[in-house]
Amino acid sequence: MTIKQTAGREQLGDFAPDFAHYNDDVLFGENWNSGGIDLKTRCLLTVTTLMAQGITDSSLAYHIANAKAHGVTREEFAAAITHVAFYAGWPKAWATFNLAKEVYAEDACAAGSESHGGFFGLGEPNDAYAQYFIGQSYLKNLTAPGDYLPIHNVTFEPGCRNNWHIHTATSGGGQILICVDGYGWYQEEGKPAQALKPGDIVEIPANVKHWHGARRGSWFSHVAFGYPGEDCSNEWCEPVDDATYNALEA
């Protein structure tokens, strides 16, 4: 497929004909149609470069739509922006995701159950850890197995919560939760529960007993990743009993 651009001449042809020529014929002509990488890769590179510069206006929305049109899926887009966020900054990623949600809105509606889980999607039933949850949870891996910093999107059905647990470490360690969809709870032992909504960030120190999960009437999703440390492990404790949980919304 050949990219052909006319926006420069249509919008600036009379005012800045040389710029219009360079935009339409050189940038989007010779450059976008040169060899070496395919158009899908060019689209994704362009989006991530604009995001890194903090350009999150209509031009970025155009390039996100262009990426979608050239085969970049919601999952690929989400994974790419999540990766770049660690280098370019979280505010830039949030702005990019907000634009992308509108561009990919039709895909989200067509995904059925994938409408839960936020932008990253629902994932698979979290069967490997089902014994440590009350209710059904789901897990979407956002990084590849064996990566230095594993990142997961965890989704809780309404009323679902994990057991009290502790992220143990002799140094470093702990966990970060970034809330991306729905409404939930986080509580540390001996402290009041904290209500959570999209955009909230929870920093969980190592060796602190806590739990987190959905509110009774809402699905809830958060991205979770652990701080690197020494001798890191996860110690699962007792379930959050119904009386404790139900009292939060009494």
XYZ file of N, CA and C in Angstrom:
750
model
N 0.848 -1.199 0.000
C 0.000 0.000 0.000
C 0.881 1.245 0.000
N 0.502 2.240 -0.780
C 1.255 3.487 -0.881
C 0.528 4.597 -0.133
N 1.257 5.306 0.717
C 0.699 6.446 1.435
C 0.686 7.665 0.509
N -0.450 8.335 0.388
C -0.549 9.559 -0.387
C -1.209 10.621 0.487
N -0.523 11.731 0.709
C -1.002 12.774 1.595
C -1.315 14.040 0.796
N -2.428 14.685 1.115
C -2.815 15.934 0.438
C -3.123 17.054 1.428
N -3.016 16.770 2.739
C -3.406 17.748 3.757
C -2.604 19.040 3.656
N -1.319 18.931 3.320
C -0.482 20.114 3.240
C -0.991 21.100 2.201
N -1.248 20.602 1.008
C -1.725 21.497 -0.062
C -3.136 21.997 0.224
N -3.981 21.149 0.814
C -5.351 21.554 1.093
C -5.409 22.662 2.142
N -4.545 22.578 3.175
C -4.628 23.522 4.282
C -3.618 24.664 4.190
N -2.474 24.432 3.535
C -1.414 25.449 3.526
C -0.873 25.746 2.136
N -1.522 25.184 1.112
C -0.982 25.324 -0.234
C -0.786 26.761 -0.678
N -1.731 27.652 -0.354
C -1.623 29.054 -0.746
C -0.702 29.835 0.178
N -0.718 29.487 1.470
C 0.041 30.253 2.463
C 1.518 29.848 2.492
N 1.772 28.533 2.440
C 3.153 28.033 2.536
C 3.335 26.882 1.556
N 3.417 27.185 0.268
C 3.490 26.112 -0.744
C 4.707 25.207 -0.601
N 5.850 25.766 -0.197
C 7.036 24.914 -0.032
C 6.828 23.920 1.109
N 6.297 24.414 2.242
C 6.032 23.514 3.366
C 5.034 22.435 2.956
N 3.977 22.824 2.237
C 2.980 21.853 1.780
C 3.626 20.782 0.912
N 4.533 21.193 0.035
C 5.250 20.241 -0.823
C 6.080 19.264 0.013
N 6.855 19.804 0.981
C 7.692 18.933 1.803
C 6.838 17.968 2.634
N 5.720 18.482 3.149
C 4.838 17.641 3.965
C 4.228 16.510 3.136
N 3.627 16.864 1.997
C 2.887 15.872 1.217
C 3.794 14.964 0.384
N 4.824 15.554 -0.241
C 5.617 14.796 -1.211
C 6.873 14.165 -0.624
N 7.442 14.814 0.412
C 8.688 14.294 0.984
C 8.416 13.480 2.250
N 7.831 14.145 3.272
C 7.585 13.431 4.531
C 6.643 12.252 4.328
N 5.428 12.544 3.819
C 4.444 11.479 3.651
C 4.539 10.794 2.286
N 5.416 11.280 1.416
C 5.614 10.650 0.116
C 6.846 9.774 0.117
N 8.006 10.396 -0.062
C 9.246 9.630 -0.159
C 9.564 8.887 1.137
N 9.457 9.591 2.268
C 9.837 8.957 3.542
C 8.914 7.807 3.909
N 7.593 8.047 3.936
C 6.645 7.009 4.365
C 6.597 5.834 3.402
N 6.987 6.026 2.144
C 6.916 4.949 1.162
C 8.274 4.339 0.842
N 9.301 4.721 1.613
C 10.620 4.131 1.393
C 10.656 2.722 1.966
N 11.658 1.954 1.600
C 11.761 0.561 2.038
C 12.378 0.423 3.415
N 12.570 -0.831 3.837
C 13.234 -1.123 5.109
C 12.299 -1.585 6.203
N 11.171 -0.881 6.402
C 10.183 -1.271 7.397
C 8.792 -1.116 6.788
N 7.852 -1.897 7.293
C 6.509 -1.842 6.729
C 5.707 -0.677 7.323
N 4.542 -0.408 6.731
C 3.734 0.726 7.159
C 3.212 0.568 8.575
N 2.893 -0.652 8.978
C 2.412 -0.893 10.341
C 3.465 -0.450 11.351
N 4.716 -0.829 11.106
C 5.806 -0.448 12.009
C 6.014 1.057 11.993
N 5.945 1.676 10.798
C 6.095 3.131 10.708
C 5.021 3.844 11.526
N 3.786 3.342 11.445
C 2.691 3.964 12.191
C 2.955 3.916 13.692
N 3.373 2.753 14.193
C 3.603 2.610 15.621
C 4.795 3.441 16.077
N 5.843 3.495 15.267
C 6.997 4.332 15.598
C 6.600 5.812 15.655
N 5.762 6.237 14.725
C 5.335 7.641 14.697
C 4.528 7.993 15.934
N 3.593 7.107 16.316
C 2.774 7.364 17.504
C 3.643 7.465 18.748
N 4.554 6.524 18.934
C 5.370 6.527 20.155
C 6.332 7.724 20.181
N 6.805 8.152 19.013
C 7.693 9.313 18.965
C 6.943 10.594 19.321
N 5.739 10.766 18.775
C 4.933 11.941 19.111
C 4.585 11.949 20.598
N 4.225 10.771 21.123
C 3.912 10.673 22.551
C 5.119 11.077 23.395
N 6.306 10.596 23.040
C 7.513 10.900 23.812
C 7.807 12.400 23.833
N 7.397 13.105 22.768
C 7.608 14.554 22.714
C 6.495 15.332 23.410
N 5.466 14.620 23.862
C 4.359 15.288 24.522
C 3.359 15.897 23.561
N 3.387 15.470 22.300
C 2.445 15.981 21.300
C 1.208 15.079 21.321
N 0.209 15.490 22.067
C -0.983 14.655 22.245
C -2.236 15.407 21.781
N -2.117 16.070 20.629
C -3.242 16.817 20.074
C -3.875 16.029 18.930
N -4.573 16.712 18.031
C -5.276 16.043 16.934
C -4.324 15.314 15.989
N -3.078 15.784 15.892
C -2.128 15.094 15.018
C -1.832 13.686 15.537
N -1.746 13.538 16.852
C -1.533 12.210 17.418
C -2.764 11.341 17.190
N -3.954 11.911 17.367
C -5.180 11.148 17.114
C -5.204 10.634 15.678
N -4.767 11.482 14.729
C -4.693 11.057 13.326
C -3.766 9.866 13.164
N -2.600 9.924 13.792
C -1.628 8.846 13.624
C -2.061 7.572 14.356
N -2.810 7.708 15.451
C -3.365 6.515 16.107
C -4.368 5.839 15.168
N -5.238 6.647 14.541
C -6.195 6.089 13.585
C -5.465 5.461 12.400
N -4.372 6.072 11.982
C -3.578 5.533 10.883
C -2.965 4.191 11.278
N -2.505 4.110 12.547
C -1.943 2.851 13.043
C -2.997 1.750 13.047
N -4.185 2.083 13.520
C -5.272 1.108 13.515
C -5.592 0.658 12.100
N -5.644 1.607 11.166
C -5.970 1.287 9.778
C -4.931 0.392 9.124
N -3.695 0.433 9.630
C -2.632 -0.387 9.056
C -2.304 -1.608 9.909
N -3.275 -2.023 10.733
C -3.171 -3.338 11.365
C -2.678 -3.382 12.782
N -2.453 -2.244 13.450
C -2.034 -2.260 14.849
C -3.272 -2.539 15.709
N -3.297 -3.657 16.412
C -4.445 -4.027 17.220
C -4.457 -3.260 18.538
N -5.603 -3.316 19.241
C -5.694 -2.685 20.563
C -4.628 -3.239 21.494
N -4.454 -4.571 21.456
C -3.496 -5.216 22.360
C -2.069 -4.778 22.052
N -1.723 -4.719 20.766
C -0.379 -4.284 20.382
C -0.149 -2.823 20.757
N -1.168 -1.996 20.519
C -1.053 -0.577 20.846
C -0.867 -0.386 22.350
N -1.698 -1.073 23.140
C -1.608 -0.943 24.599
C -0.247 -1.379 25.109
N 0.261 -2.496 24.575
C 1.564 -2.992 25.022
C 2.680 -2.022 24.659
N 2.611 -1.439 23.458
C 3.656 -0.509 23.023
C 3.667 0.757 23.869
N 2.489 1.328 24.129
C 2.429 2.564 24.907
C 2.824 2.314 26.358
N 2.441 1.152 26.907
C 2.853 0.800 28.269
C 4.374 0.729 28.365
N 4.996 0.121 27.366
C 6.462 0.020 27.359
C 7.099 1.408 27.296
N 6.630 2.244 26.375
C 7.229 3.567 26.182
C 6.982 4.468 27.391
N 5.885 4.214 28.131
C 5.561 5.050 29.288
C 6.688 5.079 30.315
N 7.421 3.971 30.456
C 8.509 3.925 31.424
C 9.655 4.866 31.033
N 9.747 5.211 29.757
C 10.815 6.079 29.291
C 10.330 7.504 29.025
N 9.077 7.634 28.571
C 8.574 8.950 28.188
C 7.764 9.627 29.283
N 7.174 8.837 30.209
C 6.421 9.416 31.312
C 4.964 9.001 31.312
N 4.423 8.808 32.532
C 3.034 8.358 32.695
C 2.015 9.375 32.203
N 2.161 10.682 32.459
C 1.156 11.632 31.959
C 1.007 11.586 30.439
N 2.113 11.426 29.724
C 2.050 11.329 28.265
C 1.320 10.056 27.844
N 1.549 8.971 28.578
C 0.862 7.717 28.261
C -0.638 7.843 28.497
N -1.024 8.474 29.624
C -2.453 8.661 29.906
C -3.114 9.462 28.795
N -2.481 10.537 28.357
C -3.055 11.364 27.294
C -3.190 10.570 26.001
N -2.194 9.742 25.713
C -2.241 8.925 24.495
C -3.338 7.880 24.578
N -3.458 7.220 25.732
C -4.506 6.217 25.895
C -5.896 6.842 25.789
N -6.076 8.032 26.315
C -7.385 8.683 26.240
C -7.790 8.945 24.792
N -6.831 9.323 23.949
C -7.117 9.483 22.525
C -7.387 8.134 21.870
N -6.579 7.139 22.230
C -6.695 5.824 21.593
C -8.002 5.124 21.937
N -8.519 5.355 23.144
C -9.786 4.721 23.529
C -10.905 5.131 22.590
N -10.887 6.372 22.125
C -11.900 6.823 21.178
C -11.688 6.195 19.807
N -10.435 6.104 19.386
C -10.134 5.522 18.076
C -10.504 4.044 18.030
N -10.225 3.337 19.128
C -10.469 1.893 19.178
C -11.808 1.551 19.825
N -12.686 2.529 19.993
C -13.950 2.306 20.707
C -14.774 1.197 20.074
N -14.850 1.149 18.753
C -15.636 0.111 18.093
C -15.072 -1.265 18.386
N -13.747 -1.387 18.425
C -13.133 -2.672 18.750
C -13.498 -3.094 20.159
N -13.522 -2.149 21.095
C -13.831 -2.473 22.482
C -15.255 -2.984 22.612
N -16.191 -2.360 21.874
C -17.586 -2.797 21.937
C -17.757 -4.177 21.343
N -17.002 -4.460 20.289
C -17.131 -5.752 19.617
C -16.465 -6.872 20.391
N -15.694 -6.526 21.386
C -14.916 -7.545 22.084
C -15.707 -8.300 23.127
N -16.982 -7.932 23.363
C -17.796 -8.673 24.307
C -17.264 -8.566 25.711
N -16.885 -9.689 26.286
C -16.399 -9.698 27.658
C -15.135 -8.878 27.815
N -14.428 -8.618 26.713
C -13.218 -7.809 26.794
C -13.515 -6.359 27.163
N -14.810 -5.986 27.193
C -15.143 -4.636 27.627
C -14.794 -4.441 29.089
N -14.643 -5.538 29.836
C -14.132 -5.463 31.196
C -12.616 -5.579 31.154
N -11.989 -5.004 32.155
C -10.538 -5.037 32.193
C -9.896 -3.743 31.752
N -10.727 -2.748 31.360
C -10.163 -1.491 30.911
C -9.557 -1.607 29.527
N -8.662 -0.684 29.213
C -8.072 -0.633 27.875
C -7.306 -1.909 27.548
N -6.744 -2.574 28.563
C -5.892 -3.731 28.313
C -6.679 -5.009 28.059
N -7.965 -5.039 28.417
C -8.763 -6.236 28.187
C -8.792 -7.166 29.383
N -9.703 -8.125 29.313
C -9.996 -8.984 30.455
C -8.913 -10.004 30.753
N -8.349 -10.619 29.740
C -7.385 -11.679 29.975
C -8.060 -13.007 30.216
N -7.336 -13.932 30.842
C -7.825 -15.287 31.088
C -8.177 -15.470 32.567
N -9.077 -16.424 32.870
C -9.364 -16.713 34.281
C -8.078 -16.982 35.058
N -7.976 -16.378 36.227
C -6.756 -16.457 37.032
C -6.746 -17.745 37.858
N -6.825 -18.874 37.158
C -7.014 -20.162 37.829
C -5.838 -20.551 38.713
N -4.634 -20.170 38.323
C -3.451 -20.579 39.087
C -3.466 -20.016 40.506
N -4.171 -18.891 40.716
C -4.212 -18.262 42.037
C -5.623 -18.241 42.618
N -6.515 -19.047 42.049
C -7.915 -19.025 42.481
C -8.075 -19.316 43.965
N -7.186 -20.122 44.529
C -7.300 -20.477 45.943
C -7.055 -19.279 46.867
N -6.469 -18.216 46.326
C -6.157 -17.038 47.144
C -7.146 -15.892 46.908
N -8.246 -16.175 46.211
C -9.247 -15.154 45.914
C -10.624 -15.633 46.363
N -11.441 -14.704 46.807
C -12.873 -14.946 46.961
C -13.539 -14.326 45.740
N -14.208 -15.149 44.923
C -14.787 -14.678 43.678
C -13.843 -14.904 42.507
N -14.296 -14.495 41.317
C -13.540 -14.749 40.092
C -12.654 -13.571 39.717
N -11.389 -13.883 39.420
C -10.462 -12.865 38.927
C -9.890 -13.318 37.590
N -9.316 -12.342 36.868
C -8.749 -12.601 35.551
C -7.369 -11.960 35.464
N -6.513 -12.526 34.614
C -5.136 -12.038 34.509
C -4.780 -11.815 33.048
N -4.256 -10.628 32.748
C -3.761 -10.305 31.403
C -2.289 -9.939 31.528
N -1.404 -10.774 30.970
C 0.023 -10.492 31.014
C 0.356 -9.389 30.014
N 0.990 -8.320 30.479
C 1.351 -7.207 29.614
C 2.804 -7.245 29.187
N 3.590 -8.108 29.808
C 4.977 -8.306 29.410
C 5.203 -9.792 29.174
N 6.267 -10.120 28.488
C 6.555 -11.515 28.151
C 7.122 -12.263 29.351
N 6.894 -13.576 29.426
C 7.473 -14.368 30.517
C 8.995 -14.200 30.558
N 9.518 -14.027 31.755
C 10.958 -13.881 31.915
C 11.461 -12.459 31.802
N 10.584 -11.496 31.478
C 11.020 -10.102 31.422
C 11.482 -9.633 32.801
N 12.369 -8.633 32.800
C 12.936 -8.143 34.059
C 11.867 -7.614 35.003
N 10.863 -6.925 34.452
C 9.811 -6.339 35.280
C 8.457 -6.862 34.792
N 7.972 -7.973 35.338
C 6.674 -8.501 34.913
C 5.548 -7.531 35.272
N 4.655 -7.277 34.306
C 3.536 -6.364 34.508
C 2.257 -7.088 34.110
N 1.242 -7.014 34.964
C -0.004 -7.738 34.728
C -1.194 -6.806 34.939
N -2.232 -7.026 34.157
C -3.514 -6.374 34.398
C -4.410 -7.397 35.093
N -4.830 -7.078 36.317
C -5.659 -7.988 37.109
C -7.071 -7.414 37.171
N -8.056 -8.245 36.839
C -9.454 -7.817 36.846
C -10.240 -8.647 37.852
N -11.055 -7.974 38.654
C -11.883 -8.600 39.669
C -13.357 -8.443 39.293
N -14.118 -9.524 39.315
C -15.556 -9.394 39.173
C -16.120 -8.692 40.407
N -17.343 -8.122 40.317
C -17.925 -7.464 41.495
C -17.900 -8.371 42.723
N -17.411 -7.824 43.835
C -17.335 -8.581 45.075
C -16.091 -9.427 45.230
N -15.289 -9.550 44.178
C -14.074 -10.379 44.249
C -12.959 -9.621 44.955
N -12.205 -10.330 45.772
C -11.028 -9.740 46.417
C -10.021 -10.849 46.691
N -8.738 -10.447 46.799
C -7.736 -11.440 47.147
C -7.585 -11.546 48.662
N -6.918 -12.592 49.103
C -6.665 -12.781 50.535
C -5.701 -11.712 51.054
N -5.677 -11.548 52.355
C -4.586 -10.793 52.956
C -3.272 -11.425 52.493
N -2.292 -10.604 52.172
C -1.013 -11.158 51.746
C 0.098 -10.144 51.999
N 1.335 -10.624 51.885
C 2.514 -9.814 52.172
C 3.543 -10.043 51.075
N 4.062 -8.954 50.502
C 5.167 -9.043 49.558
C 6.463 -8.924 50.370
N 7.034 -10.056 50.697
C 8.206 -10.051 51.570
C 9.479 -9.774 50.765
N 10.455 -9.134 51.428
C 11.759 -8.874 50.823
C 12.720 -8.479 51.928
N 13.972 -8.833 51.763
C 14.985 -8.420 52.740
C 15.482 -7.005 52.446
N 15.369 -6.570 51.202
C 15.627 -5.175 50.829
C 14.882 -4.900 49.529
N 14.506 -3.626 49.333
C 13.719 -3.290 48.150
C 12.355 -3.955 48.219
N 11.844 -4.348 47.067
C 10.574 -5.064 47.021
C 9.365 -4.149 47.160
N 8.215 -4.772 47.356
C 6.954 -4.037 47.389
C 6.282 -4.065 46.026
N 5.147 -3.425 45.919
C 4.349 -3.495 44.694
C 3.676 -2.155 44.402
N 3.393 -1.908 43.143
C 2.613 -0.736 42.723
C 1.360 -1.216 42.002
N 0.223 -0.614 42.325
C -1.033 -0.844 41.628
C -1.426 0.448 40.922
N -1.770 0.342 39.648
C -2.280 1.484 38.882
C -3.699 1.131 38.463
N -4.670 1.822 39.015
C -6.076 1.491 38.779
C -6.501 1.997 37.407
N -7.081 1.107 36.605
C -7.382 1.459 35.219
C -8.862 1.347 34.867
N -9.672 0.682 35.687
C -11.076 0.518 35.312
C -11.902 0.126 36.533
N -13.119 0.669 36.640
C -14.020 0.283 37.711
C -13.637 0.886 39.058
N -14.194 0.281 40.122
C -14.000 0.800 41.478
C -13.667 -0.342 42.426
N -12.713 -0.084 43.304
C -12.265 -1.151 44.194
C -11.837 -0.651 45.553
N -11.165 -1.558 46.282
C -10.686 -1.274 47.631
C -9.235 -1.710 47.777
N -8.518 -0.997 48.629
C -7.189 -1.412 49.091
C -7.120 -1.159 50.585
N -6.571 -2.113 51.330
C -6.467 -1.938 52.777
C -5.195 -2.579 53.301
N -4.505 -1.827 54.154
C -3.357 -2.352 54.889
C -3.813 -2.729 56.295
N -3.196 -3.723 56.865
C -3.567 -4.180 58.202
C -3.433 -3.033 59.211
N -4.504 -2.831 60.001
C -4.494 -1.799 61.020
C -4.858 -0.419 60.519
N -5.194 -0.278 59.233
C -5.557 1.021 58.662
C -6.925 0.938 57.992
N -7.609 2.076 57.835
C -8.897 2.065 57.133
C -8.717 1.674 55.667
N -9.756 1.079 55.087
C -9.720 0.734 53.665
C -9.735 2.001 52.816
N -9.080 1.948 51.675
C -8.978 3.076 50.757
C -9.786 2.771 49.499
N -10.761 3.611 49.160
C -11.548 3.437 47.935
C -10.685 3.788 46.732
N -10.810 2.994 45.662
C -9.977 3.178 44.476
C -10.836 3.430 43.245
N -10.304 4.264 42.347
C -10.971 4.586 41.081
C -9.893 4.697 40.004
N -10.293 4.701 38.724
C -9.296 4.814 37.655
C -8.407 6.039 37.820
N -7.114 5.828 37.653
C -6.140 6.902 37.817
C -5.441 6.892 39.156
N -6.027 6.201 40.151
C -5.369 6.107 41.462
C -4.154 5.182 41.372
N -3.130 5.527 42.141
C -1.911 4.715 42.204
C -1.642 4.372 43.658
N -1.421 3.089 43.929
C -1.157 2.617 45.284
C 0.262 2.076 45.344
N 1.068 2.604 46.252
C 2.411 2.088 46.483
C 2.383 1.228 47.742
N 2.662 -0.037 47.595
C 2.572 -0.996 48.700
C 3.985 -1.318 49.176
N 4.334 -0.942 50.389
C 5.681 -1.254 50.880
C 5.878 -2.760 51.045
N 7.118 -3.183 50.982
C 7.438 -4.578 51.265
C 7.109 -4.891 52.724
N 6.746 -6.151 52.978
C 6.535 -6.681 54.326
C 5.336 -6.050 55.046
N 4.371 -5.538 54.276
C 3.157 -4.962 54.847
C 1.967 -5.844 54.449
N 1.211 -6.279 55.422
C 0.051 -7.134 55.170
C -1.095 -6.281 54.618
N -1.736 -6.762 53.533
C -2.758 -5.958 52.861
C -3.628 -6.853 51.986
N -4.682 -6.258 51.426
C -5.501 -6.921 50.409
C -6.076 -5.863 49.472
N -6.571 -6.300 48.304
C -7.231 -5.389 47.379
C -8.221 -6.172 46.525
N -9.220 -5.462 46.002
C -10.233 -6.122 45.192
C -11.320 -5.156 44.767
N -12.385 -5.706 44.177
C -13.477 -4.900 43.642
C -14.482 -4.526 44.724
N -15.241 -3.461 44.451
C -16.396 -3.159 45.289
C -17.509 -4.135 44.946
N -18.527 -4.198 45.801
C -19.587 -5.185 45.616
C -20.341 -5.004 44.303
N -20.534 -3.761 43.881
C -21.349 -3.502 42.699
C -20.566 -3.114 41.465
N -19.265 -3.390 41.424
C -18.461 -2.918 40.294
C -17.350 -3.900 39.943
N -17.113 -4.050 38.655
C -15.875 -4.679 38.219
C -14.724 -3.732 38.579
N -13.523 -4.289 38.656
C -12.363 -3.468 39.007
C -11.116 -4.067 38.376
N -10.283 -3.204 37.805
C -9.025 -3.651 37.202
C -7.881 -2.738 37.617
N -6.749 -3.352 37.885
C -5.525 -2.580 38.118
C -4.346 -3.262 37.450
N -3.394 -2.444 37.025
C -2.107 -2.941 36.557
C -1.218 -3.109 37.782
N -0.518 -4.234 37.868
C 0.325 -4.527 39.032
C 1.738 -4.885 38.586
N 2.720 -4.313 39.274
C 4.096 -4.747 39.070
C 4.875 -4.534 40.362
N 5.870 -5.362 40.577
C 6.638 -5.323 41.811
C 7.948 -4.583 41.662
N 8.328 -3.887 42.748
C 9.654 -3.287 42.787
C 10.702 -4.398 42.847
N 11.809 -4.270 42.116
C 12.903 -5.230 42.276
C 13.454 -5.170 43.700
N 13.931 -6.287 44.184
C 14.500 -6.344 45.521
C 15.220 -7.654 45.734
N 15.625 -7.889 46.952
C 16.334 -9.121 47.296
C 15.416 -10.043 48.090
N 15.477 -11.332 47.770
C 14.695 -12.367 48.456
C 13.201 -12.042 48.428
N 12.710 -11.620 47.263
C 11.295 -11.261 47.141
C 10.432 -12.515 47.022
N 9.322 -12.527 47.734
C 8.361 -13.626 47.626
C 6.999 -13.105 48.059
N 5.980 -13.927 47.863
C 4.618 -13.534 48.216
C 4.087 -14.495 49.269
N 3.675 -13.976 50.403
C 3.128 -14.798 51.482
C 1.618 -14.590 51.554
N 0.863 -15.643 51.235
C -0.593 -15.563 51.278
C -1.102 -15.901 52.668
N -2.085 -15.113 53.122
C -2.622 -15.276 54.474
C -4.119 -15.603 54.396
N -4.856 -15.274 55.447
C -6.262 -15.642 55.533
C -7.131 -14.815 54.589
N -8.307 -15.327 54.197
C -9.229 -14.558 53.346
C -9.774 -13.335 54.078
N -10.254 -12.364 53.311
C -10.980 -11.222 53.858
C -12.417 -11.690 54.069
N -12.820 -11.842 55.325
C -14.124 -12.429 55.609
C -15.251 -11.502 55.172
N -16.424 -12.090 54.997
C -17.576 -11.341 54.492
C -17.940 -10.164 55.401
N -17.850 -10.365 56.716
C -18.243 -9.287 57.645
C -17.341 -8.064 57.459
N -16.048 -8.291 57.350
C -15.101 -7.197 57.155
C -15.356 -6.504 55.831
N -15.531 -7.313 54.778
C -15.716 -6.748 53.449
C -17.033 -6.004 53.319
N -18.117 -6.622 53.768
C -19.439 -6.001 53.609
C -19.580 -4.721 54.432
N -18.822 -4.625 55.539
C -18.908 -3.432 56.384
C -18.348 -2.197 55.680
N -17.554 -2.384 54.635
C -16.951 -1.245 53.929
C -18.005 -0.403 53.232
N -19.104 -1.017 52.813
C -20.141 -0.280 52.082
C -21.465 -0.271 52.844
N -21.390 -0.510 54.155
C -22.613 -0.536 54.960
C -23.171 0.868 55.139
